[in-house]
Amino acid sequence: MLRIASIGLGDIAQKAYLPILCSHPEVTPILCTRNTESLTALAKQHRVDECYSNLDSLILANPDAVMVHSSTESHYQLANTLIQNNIPVFIDKPISYNFDETKQIIELADSKNIPLFVGFNRRYAPLLVALKNNDFTNLRLQKNRADITGKARFFIMDDFIHVADTLLHFSQSNEINEFQVQTNWRDNELAALHVQWSNDNTHFQGSMNRVCGVTEERFEAFGQLQKWQIENLSHGAHYQKEKEDQLGFSDWDSTLLKRGFVDMIDDFILQVRKRNVDHEYLQGIFDTHSLCERIIKTAITQQPELRDRKKI
């Protein structure tokens, strides 16, 4: 059994991670949060015996790994401290809002040979995994929200990063050609974003509209004489020779399985058991954050306030 701790027991941890971790046959869960009321309640709910209210006590307990679900602003310090203490780390995306901090954490994990894992669940969503080994001419991912504008960095690093990572994960190369970014703004906040690039004869398109009145997600993959379309990671269709085959799950399959969380945690557990860094995986994580930083810098130049200043 692996003793795996969770730090930061907010909404995401409670909905997506604790239900899996606390019932996993290979895991003895540990909880850690400064909120003693929440700690007591969650320990009782999930029948967890080992709990801590601060990081120092947790580190002294020598867990096999730690999953960090605290605020993004706290990620760098927590990840740095844990890796320095030779503890494998799972961390919610992004690693940091600051690209230099992200780079430092990745390099530290690599140099110390300590597993570092980032919560990109779409890499493990079964309906997307099933498409991975096909040859595509065009990949398109649209992820929308009803009405949430935001500062460019937070818009991209908190949300659009899933789009960027999924498309890069399907790419056969980290080479990015014909790179373009288009933006729409509302009250000087980013409202919609479209990014595209190409490599190895494949065209990639990622879009996010956060003022379209609906929360939805659509992944489309085009190959020779066929097309796949996946809706909200839960159902879809494969089109070939004018025929349509439905793709989906049984009524008994959980939302966390459909969205990739179950298989993602299994993979993290496997990496912890191996106790070695996956260099290819770390490179992919770096590439995703690097692409997002490039998108941010391009998007900011299109901000109306900055454009207006240049006209003066």
XYZ file of C-alpha atoms in Angstrom:
312
model
C 0.000 0.000 0.000
C 1.177 3.506 -0.832
C 0.634 6.277 1.694
C -0.491 9.198 -0.471
C -1.359 12.559 1.041
C -3.685 15.243 -0.295
C -2.961 18.908 0.466
C -5.635 21.532 -0.062
C -9.022 19.901 0.405
C -11.246 22.304 -1.504
C -13.957 21.736 -4.083
C -11.781 20.094 -6.754
C -10.147 17.700 -4.315
C -13.482 16.734 -2.799
C -15.245 16.162 -6.123
C -12.525 14.692 -8.332
C -9.728 13.215 -6.243
C -10.735 12.113 -2.748
C -13.521 9.781 -3.969
C -10.947 7.872 -6.052
C -7.978 8.061 -3.719
C -9.876 7.116 -0.567
C -11.366 4.007 -2.177
C -8.297 2.919 -4.143
C -7.155 -0.620 -3.272
C -3.455 0.344 -3.486
C -3.619 3.541 -1.427
C -3.717 4.471 2.234
C -4.924 8.095 2.101
C -3.563 10.931 4.230
C -5.241 14.329 4.565
C -3.534 17.663 5.172
C -5.091 21.108 5.512
C -4.856 24.051 7.886
C -8.656 24.112 8.098
C -9.162 21.836 11.104
C -12.945 21.836 10.758
C -12.740 20.640 7.161
C -10.012 18.159 8.095
C -12.161 16.565 10.790
C -15.246 16.379 8.568
C -13.455 14.881 5.549
C -11.517 12.404 7.670
C -14.798 11.176 9.105
C -16.530 11.101 5.708
C -13.764 9.101 4.013
C -12.661 7.151 7.103
C -9.118 8.487 6.990
C -7.045 7.892 10.119
C -3.877 9.861 9.328
C -4.306 13.643 9.189
C -2.048 16.702 9.481
C -2.696 20.421 9.756
C 0.658 21.647 8.404
C 3.242 20.727 5.782
C 6.151 20.233 8.182
C 4.314 17.534 10.131
C 3.302 15.839 6.908
C 6.888 15.759 5.607
C 8.112 14.269 8.901
C 5.553 11.486 8.415
C 7.381 10.562 5.177
C 4.463 9.872 2.797
C 5.128 7.977 -0.436
C 3.685 10.870 -2.464
C 1.703 14.075 -2.098
C -1.120 15.406 -4.269
C -1.291 19.211 -4.233
C -4.776 20.702 -4.724
C -4.214 24.074 -3.065
C -4.367 27.464 -4.807
C -2.117 27.929 -7.835
C -0.269 30.718 -6.025
C 0.911 28.169 -3.433
C 2.003 25.507 -5.936
C 5.587 26.613 -6.405
C 6.529 26.719 -2.734
C 4.766 23.452 -1.911
C 6.165 21.555 -4.899
C 9.660 22.901 -4.317
C 9.627 21.903 -0.637
C 8.250 18.427 -1.318
C 10.663 17.627 -4.149
C 13.598 18.927 -2.098
C 12.509 16.371 0.508
C 12.479 13.630 -2.161
C 8.703 13.223 -2.144
C 6.919 12.556 -5.487
C 4.359 15.232 -6.338
C 1.055 15.348 -8.193
C -0.020 18.941 -8.794
C -3.119 20.494 -10.315
C -2.576 22.492 -13.468
C -0.896 24.850 -13.919
C 2.304 24.273 -11.993
C 2.538 28.045 -11.589
C 1.272 31.232 -13.204
C 4.940 32.206 -13.492
C 6.710 30.385 -16.321
C 10.151 30.694 -14.701
C 8.803 29.000 -11.563
C 7.270 26.248 -13.670
C 10.590 25.671 -15.408
C 12.425 25.558 -12.063
C 10.066 22.924 -10.632
C 10.364 20.715 -13.712
C 14.159 21.017 -13.722
C 14.324 20.272 -9.983
C 12.238 17.112 -10.336
C 14.348 16.023 -13.292
C 17.679 16.663 -11.545
C 16.632 14.858 -8.352
C 14.876 12.039 -10.244
C 11.653 12.596 -8.292
C 8.334 11.928 -10.097
C 6.365 15.087 -10.912
C 2.857 14.691 -12.296
C 0.394 17.359 -13.481
C -3.389 16.935 -13.533
C -4.129 16.927 -17.250
C -7.043 14.497 -17.068
C -7.999 14.712 -20.749
C -4.877 12.738 -21.625
C -6.640 9.830 -19.906
C -10.253 10.357 -20.999
C -11.121 6.947 -22.532
C -12.908 8.289 -25.623
C -9.865 10.419 -26.477
C -7.326 7.721 -25.587
C -9.045 5.394 -28.079
C -8.211 7.822 -30.908
C -4.564 8.396 -30.052
C -2.889 6.086 -32.592
C -4.783 7.247 -35.674
C -3.356 9.473 -38.400
C -5.092 12.843 -38.538
C -5.078 15.744 -40.962
C -6.866 18.128 -38.609
C -7.580 18.221 -34.859
C -9.949 20.724 -33.317
C -10.900 21.240 -29.671
C -13.515 23.777 -28.588
C -14.056 24.321 -24.843
C -16.639 26.945 -23.906
C -18.189 28.509 -20.825
C -21.370 30.499 -20.321
C -20.165 33.892 -19.092
C -16.715 34.145 -17.459
C -14.269 36.683 -18.854
C -10.840 37.001 -17.275
C -7.342 38.411 -17.357
C -5.412 36.766 -20.178
C -2.930 34.900 -17.975
C -5.610 33.394 -15.737
C -7.967 32.665 -18.651
C -5.226 30.719 -20.407
C -3.362 29.094 -17.511
C -6.452 28.073 -15.540
C -8.655 26.899 -18.389
C -7.301 27.066 -21.942
C -4.246 25.082 -20.815
C -6.424 21.952 -21.069
C -7.044 22.709 -24.747
C -3.359 23.333 -25.441
C -2.224 20.213 -23.595
C -4.748 17.922 -25.268
C -3.799 19.068 -28.757
C -0.066 18.810 -28.016
C -0.619 15.340 -26.572
C -2.083 14.246 -29.912
C 0.769 15.815 -31.858
C 3.583 13.661 -33.217
C 6.009 16.553 -32.712
C 6.483 19.555 -30.426
C 7.320 21.635 -33.490
C 4.886 24.519 -33.983
C 4.581 26.126 -37.416
C 2.179 28.749 -38.817
C 1.291 29.806 -35.276
C -1.675 32.191 -34.998
C -3.648 33.668 -32.104
C -6.959 35.525 -32.368
C -8.735 37.119 -29.413
C -11.994 38.809 -28.443
C -12.238 41.082 -25.427
C -14.999 42.440 -23.199
C -14.353 45.345 -20.838
C -10.633 44.796 -21.379
C -10.862 41.170 -20.239
C -10.331 38.170 -22.487
C -13.647 36.701 -23.610
C -12.706 34.337 -26.433
C -9.522 32.837 -27.837
C -8.621 30.913 -30.978
C -5.173 29.377 -31.504
C -3.902 27.355 -34.437
C -0.678 25.839 -35.681
C 0.561 22.973 -37.829
C 3.262 20.321 -37.972
C 3.894 17.052 -39.815
C 0.986 17.695 -42.205
C -1.477 18.021 -39.319
C -3.378 21.202 -38.511
C -4.323 21.973 -34.895
C -7.072 24.353 -33.784
C -7.945 25.212 -30.195
C -10.763 27.556 -29.264
C -12.409 28.836 -26.116
C -15.399 31.155 -25.895
C -16.283 32.048 -22.323
C -19.236 34.320 -23.120
C -21.270 32.012 -25.352
C -24.059 31.229 -22.883
C -23.297 27.539 -22.454
C -20.663 25.274 -20.910
C -19.642 22.667 -23.475
C -16.688 20.845 -24.987
C -16.237 19.300 -28.421
C -13.218 17.425 -29.772
C -13.122 16.781 -33.516
C -10.521 14.674 -35.312
C -10.362 14.341 -39.080
C -8.513 11.579 -40.921
C -8.611 10.135 -44.415
C -12.280 9.508 -45.257
C -13.308 9.522 -41.598
C -14.113 11.794 -38.689
C -14.455 11.444 -34.914
C -16.504 13.815 -32.777
C -16.487 13.637 -28.965
C -18.889 15.710 -26.867
C -18.049 16.656 -23.261
C -15.718 13.624 -23.036
C -18.795 11.438 -22.463
C -20.212 10.485 -25.857
C -19.576 10.909 -29.540
C -19.541 9.362 -32.984
C -17.216 7.939 -35.629
C -18.157 8.745 -39.226
C -16.858 6.651 -42.132
C -18.263 6.006 -45.610
C -21.425 7.946 -44.729
C -22.055 5.669 -41.746
C -22.219 6.756 -38.113
C -21.114 4.613 -35.161
C -21.998 5.881 -31.699
C -19.266 6.111 -29.056
C -19.928 6.188 -25.333
C -20.126 4.396 -22.007
C -22.461 2.158 -20.083
C -24.918 3.647 -17.606
C -22.780 2.319 -14.756
C -19.576 4.135 -15.704
C -18.784 7.092 -13.458
C -18.219 10.692 -14.523
C -14.706 10.548 -13.052
C -13.900 7.556 -15.273
C -15.322 9.268 -18.368
C -13.306 12.417 -17.701
C -10.031 10.537 -17.216
C -9.476 11.013 -13.482
C -9.521 7.305 -12.608
C -6.876 6.290 -15.150
C -4.816 9.410 -14.455
C -4.512 8.561 -10.764
C -3.649 4.961 -11.656
C -0.824 6.240 -13.856
C 0.425 8.524 -11.094
C 0.476 5.583 -8.682
C 2.468 3.596 -11.242
C 5.035 6.410 -11.526
C 5.335 6.602 -7.742
C 5.998 2.859 -7.584
C 8.677 3.136 -10.279
C 10.257 5.995 -8.330
C 11.893 7.323 -11.495
C 11.299 10.439 -13.545
C 9.644 9.973 -16.926
C 11.746 12.414 -18.975
C 9.427 12.314 -21.994
C 6.463 13.088 -19.750
C 8.266 16.034 -18.142
C 9.161 17.396 -21.577
C 5.500 17.247 -22.549
C 4.509 19.140 -19.411
C 7.143 21.773 -20.162
C 5.969 22.071 -23.778
C 2.380 22.682 -22.668
C 3.311 25.450 -20.232
C 5.710 26.933 -22.792
C 3.004 27.026 -25.468
C 0.587 28.695 -23.052
C 3.192 31.327 -22.184
C 3.642 32.022 -25.889
C -0.133 32.340 -26.332
C -0.361 34.738 -23.370
C 2.351 37.016 -24.731
C 0.688 37.118 -28.143
C -2.821 37.615 -26.754
C -1.777 40.519 -24.539
C -0.534 42.467 -27.567
C -4.104 42.323 -28.916
C -5.667 43.735 -25.738
C -7.732 46.823 -26.688
C -6.169 48.975 -23.964
C -2.667 48.285 -25.310
C -3.724 48.803 -28.915
C -5.279 52.146 -28.004
C -2.078 53.255 -26.246
C -0.048 52.527 -29.367
C -2.342 54.783 -31.397
C -1.709 57.756 -29.110
